[in-house]
Amino acid sequence: MPENYASRSLDAALPETLVATTMPELLAYDASDLESLAKSPGRFTVTWHNPPDAKSSPRNWSSRTKAANMTLISIQSLLNSLASSMLAVAAPAIAADYGLTDTYTPTLPVAFYVLGLGLGPLYLAPLSEIYGRRIIYNVAFPMFTLLNIGCALAPNISTLSILRLLSGMAASAAPALTSASIGDMFSPQERGTAQAYYGFPISLGPIFGGVLGGFIVSYTGNWRWCMWLMVIAPGFFSAISLLVLRESCDIVLLHKKARALAQNTRLPWHTEIRIDGRKSGMKAMIRPFKLLFFSPICTIMSVYMAIVYGILYLHLITIPLLFGPVSYFGLFSYRWSASITGLAYLGMGVGIITGAIVCARPMNSSYAWMQKRHSRKIVTPNSSTSDLLKAVEAPEFRLPFMQVCVFIVPAGLIIFAWTAQKQTHWVGPLLGAMTFGFGMIVLYICIQTYLVDTFEQYAGSALAATVVARSVVAFLLTLVGMQLYVKLDYGWTYVTIASSPDLYDVICVGGGPVGLSLLAALRASSITSTLKLALIESQDLSQFSNWSLPTDRFSNRASSLTATSKSFLDKIGVWPHLDNSRVQPYERIQVWDGVSDARIVFDWEESEGPSPIAYMTENANLVRGLLARLADLAPITMLDKTCVSSITLGPSAVSEPSAPNLSSWPHLTLSNTSNPLIARLLVGADGLNSPVRSFASIPSRGWDYGRHALVATVSLVAQEFYSESPRTAYQRFLPTGPIALLALPGTHATLVWSTLPEYAAHLKTLTPRDLAAMINAAFRLRPVDLDYLHTIPSGQVDELDWRLRHTRTLAEGVEVPYMVDTVQEGSVASFPLRMRHADSYSGERVALVGDAAHTIHPLAGQGLNMGLGDAQALFRIIEDTVRYGGDIGSGMRLEGYGAERYSTNNRLLGVVDKLHKLYSYGSGPIVGARSLGLGAVDSFTGLKRLIMGAASG
């Protein structure tokens, strides 16, 4: 490339008439020809010395002017690079804001921004060589500011990702042009130091972006403030740049000078490099591609820098995984608090600062030493006592530091990856990051300066090629980086050992009472105790293992266990592990019609002597007992705080002839463990919206009741002998739904009130005293009076007192529960009621239990009992299959489980559904018919025994 001799260091040593001659032309002459060349007439080629105007050259600007330009450009680079990583730490907050559940989507805003940084230089750098650097800076940076406003207001992840792509393209101006601007303003002897100083903001930006983003998200709780910061700061500096920033591109400045001279003198003044509008523009636009793909020097440097830059962004992803407060995907974490996790980025930051300081002045000194070592003498006829030295200026003089750091970078990566892999003290990974940062910044400075020296006037296009390469690689690694760590752990960079899937005999998804009881039964049996079992549960099971409440407080999630369910739990060794002081048996049930007061009483005393009908206990007490029982048995794999990401069929290929064919086995990918699981039998105890049922493509049919169940824990105004007397469960059928009061230990009881959604919402707004009054009214007043109490916002206590004294209440002989005194604080909640029934309970290597198979109205209190019945039946099928050496996942064997349980559950679902519909009528002949039937059943002890036996399982 032609280079103006005025920029060289020998200006003072040569005749002034030679300053318009370019270096290649000068070197073509012998020493004897220099004097005649000096006498040649001037040409009309415009340079900074032809006509004389050397002071206007950017290289001859004052130090203050250069510093102002460099400061503004460096601030733009710093803010643009800050924005690249600020949302990396905020990825969990973005996922929560937009309701994202996968690992890819939250990383898109960072990935697309980095992609934009790579696409922007393709047109910004060439345009700067035609229209100048200043206009590009002053248009792109304000555009970056405006686009960040859109990012801060983005309503969804798609909008945010697209705006981040455009924002990255606008932000790419400073990274693409700053090194070229340094080449404009500084001679080769000065560029090393200038490039080192510029390396601070461009390399530290992503590091401090992580630190700053972590603090912003931690203290504001809102990732959008990261974007608002990227509006405020760039907006301020955009205004300053418009006023202060000066043009530095030689081509553009000399072209303006030539055009002014031609207009003023009417002589053919021109520059050595012509700018021909569209033609030059087209050439400029394709120049970065030509340099990237057809210039070996540019290609090699770009690819190498892309690899290093991509690793930098992998590091940005690693920090939240390795140092964050939560262990993600089963990876090790140092569990720093959320507010200080970003400080881990400072390990690399210290390395970058150290590298830039070490590199700044020594690079210029090294360059001068290399010049001196390779200088050549120029002897002229008049040089009798001294010779002129021609200093050789080779771009390769920038590379000695790079030759050292190509070994420092992998050394830092090895230290970082394997100290993390081996879970050493946190200083180990930070030391590795610091080493990598030191090597990376030195490499960056050397490569950038080398390319500027090599391509001179077209440095912008050469640097654009490197920015494109490194940004595309960083984009791809940012997109898949999370999965790389999930699959290969922290040592993935050097040893690629993929995790093999774990095979289990039984995997149960869902750690509620039903799933835990099945696992406890399998472990307690001598026949199935050697099976390899795993449990997957989304909740933290430790909260149940350590569960404890004061004796006067109870959970609002309580269930009624029948004698059959109690017997099953006792048989598998669970019942002794329950806190029996929190278990309350009841021996009598009274049910009556809220319209006609017809009633029926179930009491074992009337049939087989005194015996509990059922046992009330909190679900948490039951789960704690189940976990305690499992802890006494052979261990199982418990993966709590884990969700099922996907369920597919296993691999079809068989690795060894003796290995089983896994093509029909369920293959589970989990949210926070790197190892997939494969199940011989997959059990879905995962509730109404069962992923296991969806995998098996088993339809579930039913309907919503248009009712909500209000639950609460209450205290009763009871006599002193109440706690020793036999307990009665009360249920009254109102037209809006039944209300039930079930005894708990002491003078406590649990309430289940099925009613209209608007009534449930109103009840939850009442004070504890008014809610207690409403419960008492529901067991005593007529439906019309109760409906009125639902319409008043408060004052139910006084209204109930007046109506009990002045209106008709219940018929004689109907027993009512003790008055409710108080409602336990924080125990009131509600949930919608629905009926669902799966078409089948099993498939090939899949079985459904509990709510995954059926959901029932709570009026009979049979939901948990049905689930425990499922677990008991499935356990027997598995036990028999193992006893006779069969395949526990065989669809044919599992059909026996469905045949046993489906008809039983379907019959109970039908009865409960019909009862709900039957008692929804508040008037008419149906009320009389149902009242007559209820009285008739109450008169036949044998029929009541049959009903009670069926209900108890």
Short mmCIF file of N, CA and C in Angstrom, two decimals, residues 756-821:
data_model
loop_
_atom_site.label_atom_id
_atom_site.label_comp_id
_atom_site.label_asym_id
_atom_site.label_seq_id
_atom_site.Cartn_x
_atom_site.Cartn_y
_atom_site.Cartn_z
N LEU A 756 -69.07 -21.68 44.76
CA LEU A 756 -68.86 -20.95 43.52
C LEU A 756 -67.54 -20.19 43.58
N PRO A 757 -66.85 -20.01 42.44
CA PRO A 757 -65.57 -19.30 42.46
C PRO A 757 -65.67 -17.90 43.05
N GLU A 758 -66.78 -17.18 42.72
CA GLU A 758 -66.90 -15.83 43.26
C GLU A 758 -67.14 -15.84 44.77
N TYR A 759 -67.84 -16.88 45.26
CA TYR A 759 -68.02 -17.01 46.70
C TYR A 759 -66.70 -17.32 47.39
N ALA A 760 -65.92 -18.20 46.79
CA ALA A 760 -64.61 -18.55 47.37
C ALA A 760 -63.71 -17.32 47.43
N ALA A 761 -63.73 -16.53 46.36
CA ALA A 761 -62.91 -15.31 46.34
C ALA A 761 -63.35 -14.34 47.43
N HIS A 762 -64.69 -14.23 47.64
CA HIS A 762 -65.21 -13.34 48.67
C HIS A 762 -64.83 -13.82 50.06
N LEU A 763 -64.93 -15.13 50.29
CA LEU A 763 -64.61 -15.68 51.59
C LEU A 763 -63.15 -15.42 51.97
N LYS A 764 -62.26 -15.45 50.99
CA LYS A 764 -60.84 -15.22 51.28
C LYS A 764 -60.53 -13.79 51.65
N THR A 765 -61.47 -12.87 51.36
CA THR A 765 -61.24 -11.46 51.70
C THR A 765 -61.72 -11.11 53.10
N LEU A 766 -62.46 -12.02 53.74
CA LEU A 766 -63.05 -11.72 55.05
C LEU A 766 -62.01 -11.79 56.16
N THR A 767 -62.31 -11.10 57.24
CA THR A 767 -61.48 -11.19 58.43
C THR A 767 -61.66 -12.58 59.05
N PRO A 768 -60.73 -13.05 59.87
CA PRO A 768 -60.89 -14.37 60.50
C PRO A 768 -62.20 -14.52 61.27
N ARG A 769 -62.65 -13.49 61.96
CA ARG A 769 -63.89 -13.58 62.72
C ARG A 769 -65.10 -13.70 61.80
N ASP A 770 -65.13 -12.90 60.73
CA ASP A 770 -66.26 -12.99 59.79
C ASP A 770 -66.25 -14.31 59.03
N LEU A 771 -65.05 -14.82 58.69
CA LEU A 771 -64.98 -16.11 58.01
C LEU A 771 -65.46 -17.23 58.93
N ALA A 772 -65.08 -17.16 60.21
CA ALA A 772 -65.58 -18.15 61.17
C ALA A 772 -67.11 -18.08 61.26
N ALA A 773 -67.66 -16.88 61.23
CA ALA A 773 -69.12 -16.73 61.25
C ALA A 773 -69.75 -17.34 60.01
N MET A 774 -69.13 -17.18 58.85
CA MET A 774 -69.65 -17.76 57.61
C MET A 774 -69.64 -19.28 57.67
N ILE A 775 -68.58 -19.86 58.26
CA ILE A 775 -68.52 -21.33 58.39
C ILE A 775 -69.63 -21.81 59.32
N ASN A 776 -69.81 -21.15 60.42
CA ASN A 776 -70.89 -21.52 61.33
C ASN A 776 -72.25 -21.37 60.66
N ALA A 777 -72.42 -20.33 59.88
CA ALA A 777 -73.69 -20.12 59.18
C ALA A 777 -73.93 -21.22 58.15
N ALA A 778 -72.87 -21.67 57.47
CA ALA A 778 -73.03 -22.69 56.43
C ALA A 778 -73.54 -24.01 57.00
N PHE A 779 -73.25 -24.28 58.29
CA PHE A 779 -73.75 -25.51 58.89
C PHE A 779 -75.11 -25.33 59.58
N ARG A 780 -75.64 -24.08 59.64
CA ARG A 780 -76.84 -23.83 60.45
C ARG A 780 -77.95 -23.09 59.71
N LEU A 781 -77.64 -22.15 58.86
CA LEU A 781 -78.67 -21.33 58.23
C LEU A 781 -79.22 -21.98 56.97
N ARG A 782 -80.38 -21.48 56.55
CA ARG A 782 -80.96 -21.92 55.28
C ARG A 782 -80.12 -21.37 54.13
N PRO A 783 -80.12 -22.01 52.96
CA PRO A 783 -79.33 -21.54 51.83
C PRO A 783 -79.63 -20.10 51.44
N VAL A 784 -80.90 -19.65 51.55
CA VAL A 784 -81.23 -18.29 51.15
C VAL A 784 -80.56 -17.28 52.07
N ASP A 785 -80.52 -17.57 53.38
CA ASP A 785 -79.84 -16.68 54.32
C ASP A 785 -78.33 -16.68 54.07
N LEU A 786 -77.81 -17.84 53.76
CA LEU A 786 -76.37 -17.96 53.51
C LEU A 786 -75.98 -17.18 52.25
N ASP A 787 -76.83 -17.24 51.24
CA ASP A 787 -76.56 -16.50 50.01
C ASP A 787 -76.49 -15.00 50.29
N TYR A 788 -77.35 -14.52 51.17
CA TYR A 788 -77.31 -13.09 51.50
C TYR A 788 -76.00 -12.73 52.19
N LEU A 789 -75.54 -13.57 53.11
CA LEU A 789 -74.28 -13.28 53.81
C LEU A 789 -73.10 -13.21 52.84
N HIS A 790 -73.20 -13.91 51.71
CA HIS A 790 -72.14 -13.86 50.69
C HIS A 790 -72.09 -12.51 50.00
N THR A 791 -73.17 -11.74 50.10
CA THR A 791 -73.23 -10.47 49.35
C THR A 791 -72.73 -9.29 50.15
N ILE A 792 -72.58 -9.43 51.46
CA ILE A 792 -72.14 -8.27 52.27
C ILE A 792 -70.64 -8.35 52.49
N PRO A 793 -69.93 -7.23 52.41
CA PRO A 793 -68.47 -7.26 52.50
C PRO A 793 -67.95 -7.56 53.89
N SER A 794 -68.73 -7.28 54.94
CA SER A 794 -68.27 -7.51 56.31
C SER A 794 -69.49 -7.55 57.22
N GLY A 795 -69.26 -7.79 58.52
CA GLY A 795 -70.36 -7.81 59.49
C GLY A 795 -71.07 -9.13 59.58
N GLN A 796 -70.47 -10.22 59.13
CA GLN A 796 -71.12 -11.54 59.17
C GLN A 796 -71.36 -12.02 60.60
N VAL A 797 -70.52 -11.59 61.54
CA VAL A 797 -70.69 -12.02 62.94
C VAL A 797 -72.04 -11.55 63.47
N ASP A 798 -72.34 -10.27 63.28
CA ASP A 798 -73.60 -9.71 63.78
C ASP A 798 -74.79 -10.29 63.04
N GLU A 799 -74.65 -10.46 61.72
CA GLU A 799 -75.76 -11.01 60.92
C GLU A 799 -76.08 -12.42 61.36
N LEU A 800 -75.05 -13.24 61.61
CA LEU A 800 -75.29 -14.61 62.05
C LEU A 800 -75.99 -14.62 63.40
N ASP A 801 -75.55 -13.80 64.32
CA ASP A 801 -76.17 -13.74 65.65
C ASP A 801 -77.65 -13.38 65.54
N TRP A 802 -77.98 -12.41 64.72
CA TRP A 802 -79.38 -12.00 64.57
C TRP A 802 -80.20 -13.11 63.94
N ARG A 803 -79.69 -13.76 62.89
CA ARG A 803 -80.48 -14.78 62.18
C ARG A 803 -80.63 -16.05 63.00
N LEU A 804 -79.65 -16.39 63.80
CA LEU A 804 -79.83 -17.56 64.66
C LEU A 804 -80.95 -17.35 65.67
N ARG A 805 -81.20 -16.10 66.04
CA ARG A 805 -82.25 -15.79 67.02
C ARG A 805 -83.61 -15.54 66.38
N HIS A 806 -83.63 -15.15 65.09
CA HIS A 806 -84.90 -14.71 64.51
C HIS A 806 -85.34 -15.49 63.27
N THR A 807 -84.56 -16.43 62.77
CA THR A 807 -84.97 -17.18 61.57
C THR A 807 -84.94 -18.67 61.85
N ARG A 808 -85.61 -19.42 60.99
CA ARG A 808 -85.62 -20.87 61.12
C ARG A 808 -84.27 -21.41 60.69
N THR A 809 -83.73 -22.35 61.46
CA THR A 809 -82.43 -22.93 61.11
C THR A 809 -82.63 -24.39 60.71
N LEU A 810 -82.08 -25.34 61.44
CA LEU A 810 -82.14 -26.75 61.04
C LEU A 810 -83.32 -27.46 61.68
N ALA A 811 -83.67 -28.58 61.06
CA ALA A 811 -84.73 -29.41 61.61
C ALA A 811 -84.25 -30.08 62.89
N GLU A 812 -85.21 -30.47 63.72
CA GLU A 812 -84.86 -31.13 64.96
C GLU A 812 -84.19 -32.47 64.69
N GLY A 813 -83.21 -32.81 65.51
CA GLY A 813 -82.50 -34.08 65.36
C GLY A 813 -81.24 -34.00 64.56
N VAL A 814 -81.05 -32.91 63.84
CA VAL A 814 -79.83 -32.75 63.05
C VAL A 814 -78.73 -32.21 63.96
N GLU A 815 -77.68 -32.99 64.08
CA GLU A 815 -76.55 -32.58 64.90
C GLU A 815 -75.63 -31.67 64.11
N VAL A 816 -75.16 -30.63 64.74
CA VAL A 816 -74.23 -29.71 64.06
C VAL A 816 -72.90 -29.71 64.80
N PRO A 817 -71.82 -29.36 64.12
CA PRO A 817 -70.52 -29.33 64.79
C PRO A 817 -70.45 -28.19 65.79
N TYR A 818 -69.44 -28.26 66.66
CA TYR A 818 -69.19 -27.15 67.56
C TYR A 818 -68.92 -25.89 66.74
N MET A 819 -69.24 -24.78 67.34
CA MET A 819 -69.02 -23.50 66.66
C MET A 819 -67.53 -23.28 66.41
N VAL A 820 -67.23 -22.73 65.24
CA VAL A 820 -65.85 -22.37 64.92
C VAL A 820 -65.50 -21.09 65.67
N ASP A 821 -64.39 -21.14 66.39
CA ASP A 821 -63.95 -19.98 67.16
C ASP A 821 -63.03 -19.08 66.34
#
